mmCIF file of C-alpha atoms and ligand atoms in Angstrom:
data_model
loop_
_atom_site.group_PDB
_atom_site.id
_atom_site.type_symbol
_atom_site.label_atom_id
_atom_site.label_comp_id
_atom_site.label_asym_id
_atom_site.label_seq_id
_atom_site.Cartn_x
_atom_site.Cartn_y
_atom_site.Cartn_z
ATOM 1 C CA UNK A 1 108.598 -189.178 86.069
ATOM 2 C CA UNK A 2 108.334 -189.752 82.352
ATOM 3 C CA UNK A 3 104.868 -190.564 81.037
ATOM 4 C CA UNK A 4 104.552 -194.195 80.030
ATOM 5 C CA UNK A 5 103.706 -194.639 76.367
ATOM 6 C CA UNK A 6 101.027 -197.155 75.493
ATOM 7 C CA UNK A 7 102.407 -199.213 72.600
ATOM 8 C CA UNK A 8 99.022 -200.930 72.268
ATOM 9 C CA UNK A 9 97.432 -197.560 71.316
ATOM 10 C CA UNK A 10 99.934 -196.179 68.819
ATOM 11 C CA UNK A 11 97.249 -194.751 66.551
ATOM 12 C CA UNK A 12 96.329 -192.380 69.378
ATOM 13 C CA UNK A 13 99.814 -190.862 69.652
ATOM 14 C CA UNK A 14 99.763 -187.209 68.742
ATOM 15 C CA UNK A 15 101.811 -186.235 65.750
ATOM 16 C CA UNK A 16 101.720 -183.939 62.779
ATOM 17 C CA UNK A 17 102.901 -184.614 59.241
ATOM 18 C CA UNK A 18 103.571 -188.236 58.523
ATOM 19 C CA UNK A 19 105.152 -188.946 55.132
ATOM 20 C CA UNK A 20 108.673 -189.607 56.437
ATOM 21 C CA UNK A 21 108.173 -191.679 59.554
ATOM 22 C CA UNK A 22 110.273 -194.343 61.254
ATOM 23 C CA UNK A 23 110.865 -197.229 61.644
ATOM 24 C CA UNK A 24 110.822 -198.820 58.199
ATOM 25 C CA UNK A 25 111.765 -202.108 56.572
ATOM 26 C CA UNK A 26 115.280 -201.750 55.157
ATOM 27 C CA UNK A 27 116.644 -203.337 52.013
ATOM 28 C CA UNK A 28 119.393 -202.458 49.565
ATOM 29 C CA UNK A 29 120.599 -204.357 46.510
ATOM 30 C CA UNK A 30 124.232 -205.361 46.931
ATOM 31 C CA UNK A 31 124.984 -203.827 43.513
ATOM 32 C CA UNK A 32 123.907 -200.419 44.888
ATOM 33 C CA UNK A 33 126.184 -200.404 47.937
ATOM 34 C CA UNK A 34 128.639 -197.509 48.069
ATOM 35 C CA UNK A 35 132.137 -198.003 49.511
ATOM 36 C CA UNK A 36 132.535 -195.384 52.245
ATOM 37 C CA UNK A 37 135.073 -196.259 54.930
ATOM 38 C CA UNK A 38 134.811 -192.690 56.279
ATOM 39 C CA UNK A 39 130.993 -192.463 56.554
ATOM 40 C CA UNK A 40 131.098 -192.744 60.372
ATOM 41 C CA UNK A 41 134.161 -191.281 62.084
ATOM 42 C CA UNK A 42 134.203 -191.730 65.855
ATOM 43 C CA UNK A 43 136.265 -188.828 67.185
ATOM 44 C CA UNK A 44 136.642 -189.674 70.870
ATOM 45 C CA UNK A 45 135.779 -192.541 73.207
ATOM 46 C CA UNK A 46 132.051 -192.657 74.027
ATOM 47 C CA UNK A 47 130.942 -192.787 77.658
ATOM 48 C CA UNK A 48 127.568 -193.324 79.298
ATOM 49 C CA UNK A 49 127.196 -191.381 82.527
ATOM 50 C CA UNK A 50 123.609 -191.065 83.759
ATOM 51 C CA UNK A 51 121.128 -193.929 83.704
ATOM 52 C CA UNK A 52 117.420 -193.150 83.870
ATOM 53 C CA UNK A 53 114.128 -195.015 83.897
ATOM 54 C CA UNK A 54 112.041 -193.815 80.940
ATOM 55 C CA UNK A 55 109.041 -195.997 81.900
ATOM 56 C CA UNK A 56 109.147 -197.853 78.553
ATOM 57 C CA UNK A 57 112.903 -198.392 78.537
ATOM 58 C CA UNK A 58 116.124 -197.286 80.119
ATOM 59 C CA UNK A 59 118.194 -194.411 78.819
ATOM 60 C CA UNK A 60 121.859 -193.650 79.243
ATOM 61 C CA UNK A 61 122.953 -190.048 78.792
ATOM 62 C CA UNK A 62 126.588 -189.536 77.961
ATOM 63 C CA UNK A 63 129.376 -187.952 75.967
ATOM 64 C CA UNK A 64 130.932 -188.531 72.586
ATOM 65 C CA UNK A 65 131.701 -186.843 69.264
ATOM 66 C CA UNK A 66 131.527 -188.106 65.712
ATOM 67 C CA UNK A 67 131.663 -186.954 62.139
ATOM 68 C CA UNK A 68 128.640 -188.463 60.438
ATOM 69 C CA UNK A 69 129.143 -188.119 56.693
ATOM 70 C CA UNK A 70 131.745 -185.423 57.444
ATOM 71 C CA UNK A 71 129.458 -183.329 59.660
ATOM 72 C CA UNK A 72 130.021 -182.826 63.390
ATOM 73 C CA UNK A 73 127.599 -184.420 65.841
ATOM 74 C CA UNK A 74 127.507 -184.776 69.600
ATOM 75 C CA UNK A 75 126.320 -187.983 71.228
ATOM 76 C CA UNK A 76 123.427 -187.258 73.597
ATOM 77 C CA UNK A 77 121.954 -190.537 74.834
ATOM 78 C CA UNK A 78 121.555 -194.254 74.234
ATOM 79 C CA UNK A 79 118.231 -196.026 74.779
ATOM 80 C CA UNK A 80 116.812 -199.430 74.039
ATOM 81 C CA UNK A 81 113.950 -201.001 72.113
ATOM 82 C CA UNK A 82 112.820 -204.604 72.478
ATOM 83 C CA UNK A 83 112.124 -206.073 70.019
ATOM 84 C CA UNK A 84 113.941 -204.152 67.254
ATOM 85 C CA UNK A 85 112.055 -201.368 65.470
ATOM 86 C CA UNK A 86 113.669 -201.563 62.031
ATOM 87 C CA UNK A 87 113.359 -204.694 59.942
ATOM 88 C CA UNK A 88 116.656 -205.410 58.177
ATOM 89 C CA UNK A 89 116.484 -207.580 55.061
ATOM 90 C CA UNK A 90 113.317 -209.192 56.478
ATOM 91 C CA UNK A 91 114.979 -209.904 59.855
ATOM 92 C CA UNK A 92 113.718 -208.469 63.141
ATOM 93 C CA UNK A 93 116.342 -208.822 65.900
ATOM 94 C CA UNK A 94 115.453 -209.062 69.619
ATOM 95 C CA UNK A 95 116.703 -205.549 70.479
ATOM 96 C CA UNK A 96 117.654 -202.267 68.851
ATOM 97 C CA UNK A 97 119.912 -199.721 70.522
ATOM 98 C CA UNK A 98 119.605 -196.059 69.531
ATOM 99 C CA UNK A 99 122.611 -193.763 69.902
ATOM 100 C CA UNK A 100 120.956 -190.345 69.532
ATOM 101 C CA UNK A 101 123.196 -187.578 68.202
ATOM 102 C CA UNK A 102 122.607 -183.886 67.623
ATOM 103 C CA UNK A 103 124.488 -181.158 65.774
ATOM 104 C CA UNK A 104 124.786 -177.494 66.690
ATOM 105 C CA UNK A 105 121.653 -176.693 64.659
ATOM 106 C CA UNK A 106 119.638 -179.205 66.671
ATOM 107 C CA UNK A 107 119.371 -181.693 63.796
ATOM 108 C CA UNK A 108 119.199 -185.254 65.024
ATOM 109 C CA UNK A 109 120.956 -188.334 63.726
ATOM 110 C CA UNK A 110 120.503 -191.784 65.208
ATOM 111 C CA UNK A 111 123.020 -194.596 64.987
ATOM 112 C CA UNK A 112 120.929 -197.756 65.354
ATOM 113 C CA UNK A 113 122.561 -201.068 66.226
ATOM 114 C CA UNK A 114 120.509 -204.218 66.631
ATOM 115 C CA UNK A 115 121.202 -207.111 68.977
ATOM 116 C CA UNK A 116 120.678 -210.831 68.492
ATOM 117 C CA UNK A 117 120.959 -213.623 71.058
ATOM 118 C CA UNK A 118 124.492 -214.860 71.684
ATOM 119 C CA UNK A 119 127.333 -213.918 73.989
ATOM 120 C CA UNK A 120 126.708 -211.676 76.970
ATOM 121 C CA UNK A 121 127.108 -207.967 76.310
ATOM 122 C CA UNK A 122 129.437 -206.440 78.939
ATOM 123 C CA UNK A 123 128.005 -202.923 78.739
ATOM 124 C CA UNK A 124 124.423 -204.143 79.084
ATOM 125 C CA UNK A 125 125.553 -206.215 82.090
ATOM 126 C CA UNK A 126 126.941 -203.051 83.724
ATOM 127 C CA UNK A 127 123.736 -201.131 83.019
ATOM 128 C CA UNK A 128 121.418 -203.862 84.269
ATOM 129 C CA UNK A 129 123.476 -204.122 87.459
ATOM 130 C CA UNK A 130 123.275 -200.356 88.037
ATOM 131 C CA UNK A 131 119.648 -199.746 87.001
ATOM 132 C CA UNK A 132 117.285 -198.575 89.727
ATOM 133 C CA UNK A 133 113.616 -198.243 88.642
ATOM 134 C CA UNK A 134 112.005 -194.780 88.776
ATOM 135 C CA UNK A 135 115.314 -192.945 89.125
ATOM 136 C CA UNK A 136 117.744 -190.938 86.999
ATOM 137 C CA UNK A 137 121.155 -191.258 88.611
ATOM 138 C CA UNK A 138 124.794 -190.778 87.657
ATOM 139 C CA UNK A 139 126.498 -194.167 87.364
ATOM 140 C CA UNK A 140 129.139 -194.918 90.009
ATOM 141 C CA UNK A 141 131.547 -195.418 87.100
ATOM 142 C CA UNK A 142 131.065 -194.195 83.516
ATOM 143 C CA UNK A 143 130.426 -197.024 81.036
ATOM 144 C CA UNK A 144 132.714 -197.084 78.004
ATOM 145 C CA UNK A 145 130.467 -197.435 74.954
ATOM 146 C CA UNK A 146 133.030 -197.161 72.155
ATOM 147 C CA UNK A 147 133.112 -200.867 71.274
ATOM 148 C CA UNK A 148 129.351 -200.807 70.613
ATOM 149 C CA UNK A 149 129.701 -198.314 67.742
ATOM 150 C CA UNK A 150 129.695 -199.683 64.194
ATOM 151 C CA UNK A 151 133.111 -199.646 62.485
ATOM 152 C CA UNK A 152 132.626 -202.186 59.707
ATOM 153 C CA UNK A 153 130.115 -203.793 57.398
ATOM 154 C CA UNK A 154 126.985 -202.349 55.843
ATOM 155 C CA UNK A 155 125.181 -199.228 57.052
ATOM 156 C CA UNK A 156 121.659 -198.393 55.878
ATOM 157 C CA UNK A 157 120.939 -194.682 55.684
ATOM 158 C CA UNK A 158 117.655 -192.887 55.192
ATOM 159 C CA UNK A 159 115.723 -189.871 56.459
ATOM 160 C CA UNK A 160 112.894 -190.544 58.898
ATOM 161 C CA UNK A 161 111.547 -189.509 62.271
ATOM 162 C CA UNK A 162 111.756 -190.038 65.985
ATOM 163 C CA UNK A 163 109.894 -193.264 66.818
ATOM 164 C CA UNK A 164 108.259 -191.818 69.943
ATOM 165 C CA UNK A 165 106.125 -188.667 70.223
ATOM 166 C CA UNK A 166 106.487 -185.967 68.992
ATOM 167 C CA UNK A 167 107.606 -188.248 66.089
ATOM 168 C CA UNK A 168 109.451 -185.278 64.562
ATOM 169 C CA UNK A 169 110.728 -185.766 61.013
ATOM 170 C CA UNK A 170 114.091 -184.795 59.537
ATOM 171 C CA UNK A 171 115.969 -187.367 61.605
ATOM 172 C CA UNK A 172 118.861 -188.962 59.769
ATOM 173 C CA UNK A 173 119.135 -192.700 60.411
ATOM 174 C CA UNK A 174 122.249 -194.837 60.151
ATOM 175 C CA UNK A 175 121.308 -198.469 60.835
ATOM 176 C CA UNK A 176 124.111 -201.026 61.141
ATOM 177 C CA UNK A 177 123.583 -204.399 59.474
ATOM 178 C CA UNK A 178 126.007 -206.154 61.792
ATOM 179 C CA UNK A 179 124.318 -206.894 65.142
ATOM 180 C CA UNK A 180 125.642 -206.888 68.680
ATOM 181 C CA UNK A 181 124.848 -209.852 70.895
ATOM 182 C CA UNK A 182 123.088 -210.109 74.239
ATOM 183 C CA UNK A 183 122.743 -213.345 76.184
ATOM 184 C CA UNK A 184 119.312 -214.961 76.637
ATOM 185 C CA UNK A 185 119.658 -214.311 80.387
ATOM 186 C CA UNK A 186 120.325 -210.600 79.780
ATOM 187 C CA UNK A 187 117.333 -210.287 77.497
ATOM 188 C CA UNK A 188 115.159 -212.019 80.102
ATOM 189 C CA UNK A 189 116.493 -209.675 82.804
ATOM 190 C CA UNK A 190 115.792 -206.639 80.603
ATOM 191 C CA UNK A 191 112.302 -207.860 79.716
ATOM 192 C CA UNK A 192 111.533 -208.402 83.383
ATOM 193 C CA UNK A 193 112.169 -204.672 83.915
ATOM 194 C CA UNK A 194 110.352 -203.651 80.699
ATOM 195 C CA UNK A 195 107.850 -206.386 79.842
ATOM 196 C CA UNK A 196 105.854 -204.388 77.271
ATOM 197 C CA UNK A 197 107.222 -204.376 73.711
ATOM 198 C CA UNK A 198 108.370 -200.829 72.916
ATOM 199 C CA UNK A 199 108.782 -201.084 69.162
ATOM 200 C CA UNK A 200 106.761 -198.669 67.058
ATOM 201 C CA UNK A 201 104.907 -200.283 64.144
ATOM 202 C CA UNK A 202 106.607 -200.224 60.730
ATOM 203 C CA UNK A 203 105.850 -197.084 58.723
ATOM 204 C CA UNK A 204 105.476 -196.792 54.931
ATOM 205 C CA UNK A 205 108.652 -195.827 53.091
ATOM 206 C CA UNK A 206 106.732 -193.539 50.673
ATOM 207 C CA UNK A 207 109.402 -193.502 47.933
ATOM 208 C CA UNK A 208 112.193 -192.489 50.276
ATOM 209 C CA UNK A 209 115.598 -193.696 49.136
ATOM 210 C CA UNK A 210 117.429 -196.148 51.393
ATOM 211 C CA UNK A 211 121.157 -195.958 50.786
ATOM 212 C CA UNK A 212 123.661 -198.684 51.600
ATOM 213 C CA UNK A 213 127.250 -197.865 52.586
ATOM 214 C CA UNK A 214 130.038 -200.359 53.163
ATOM 215 C CA UNK A 215 132.435 -199.311 55.927
ATOM 216 C CA UNK A 216 134.879 -201.966 54.800
ATOM 217 C CA UNK A 217 136.788 -204.415 56.949
ATOM 218 C CA UNK A 218 136.927 -202.171 59.977
ATOM 219 C CA UNK A 219 138.988 -199.346 61.325
ATOM 220 C CA UNK A 220 140.059 -198.036 64.672
ATOM 221 C CA UNK A 221 139.972 -194.272 64.901
ATOM 222 C CA UNK A 222 141.354 -193.581 68.339
HETATM 223 ZN ZN1 ZN B 1 114.643 -195.126 69.940
#
């Protein structure tokens, strides 16, 4: 069983270093946004295969490949934060979904997509229906995640850290401005399973650049 993190005692979490931590408050001036339709290239359909209880949230291990700024990454797992960890242009959505990727050198990149209240999310519905507390089990049927990946609009990019111990730095973040939606009933169902907020406190930016990239009107890559 995974050790449950105490989000009320974040100052006691063990970590070294600390100048490039996540999450942060994100802002870019519209005049600084770079047009980059090929920043995120989804190479294959993404699937979630194994759903596990991580004590503070649920995690979905799976398969997928992308070129992130023209470098090859493998999708490892998706997990959830409620409320969101990043603040985007002073907004803090109700959830943030982290698609953790890794390259062959072990460098991590996270695609972060927030969620606001609205229409039901079909993938979250599948996961909530399949979730069994205190287990890590293959799903009866793999969940297709492709439609959750950002293909249009603004992407914030900066270098930060994992937001749970060991809080390792050197993580490249790509945070989508355009949110997904979850229904109020889904959020309530999720929060019944994970009542404690699992968002790490905002960390100082410390002069780090935050870049803004516009993916354009949208593209379908496979
Ligand atoms: Zn996360």
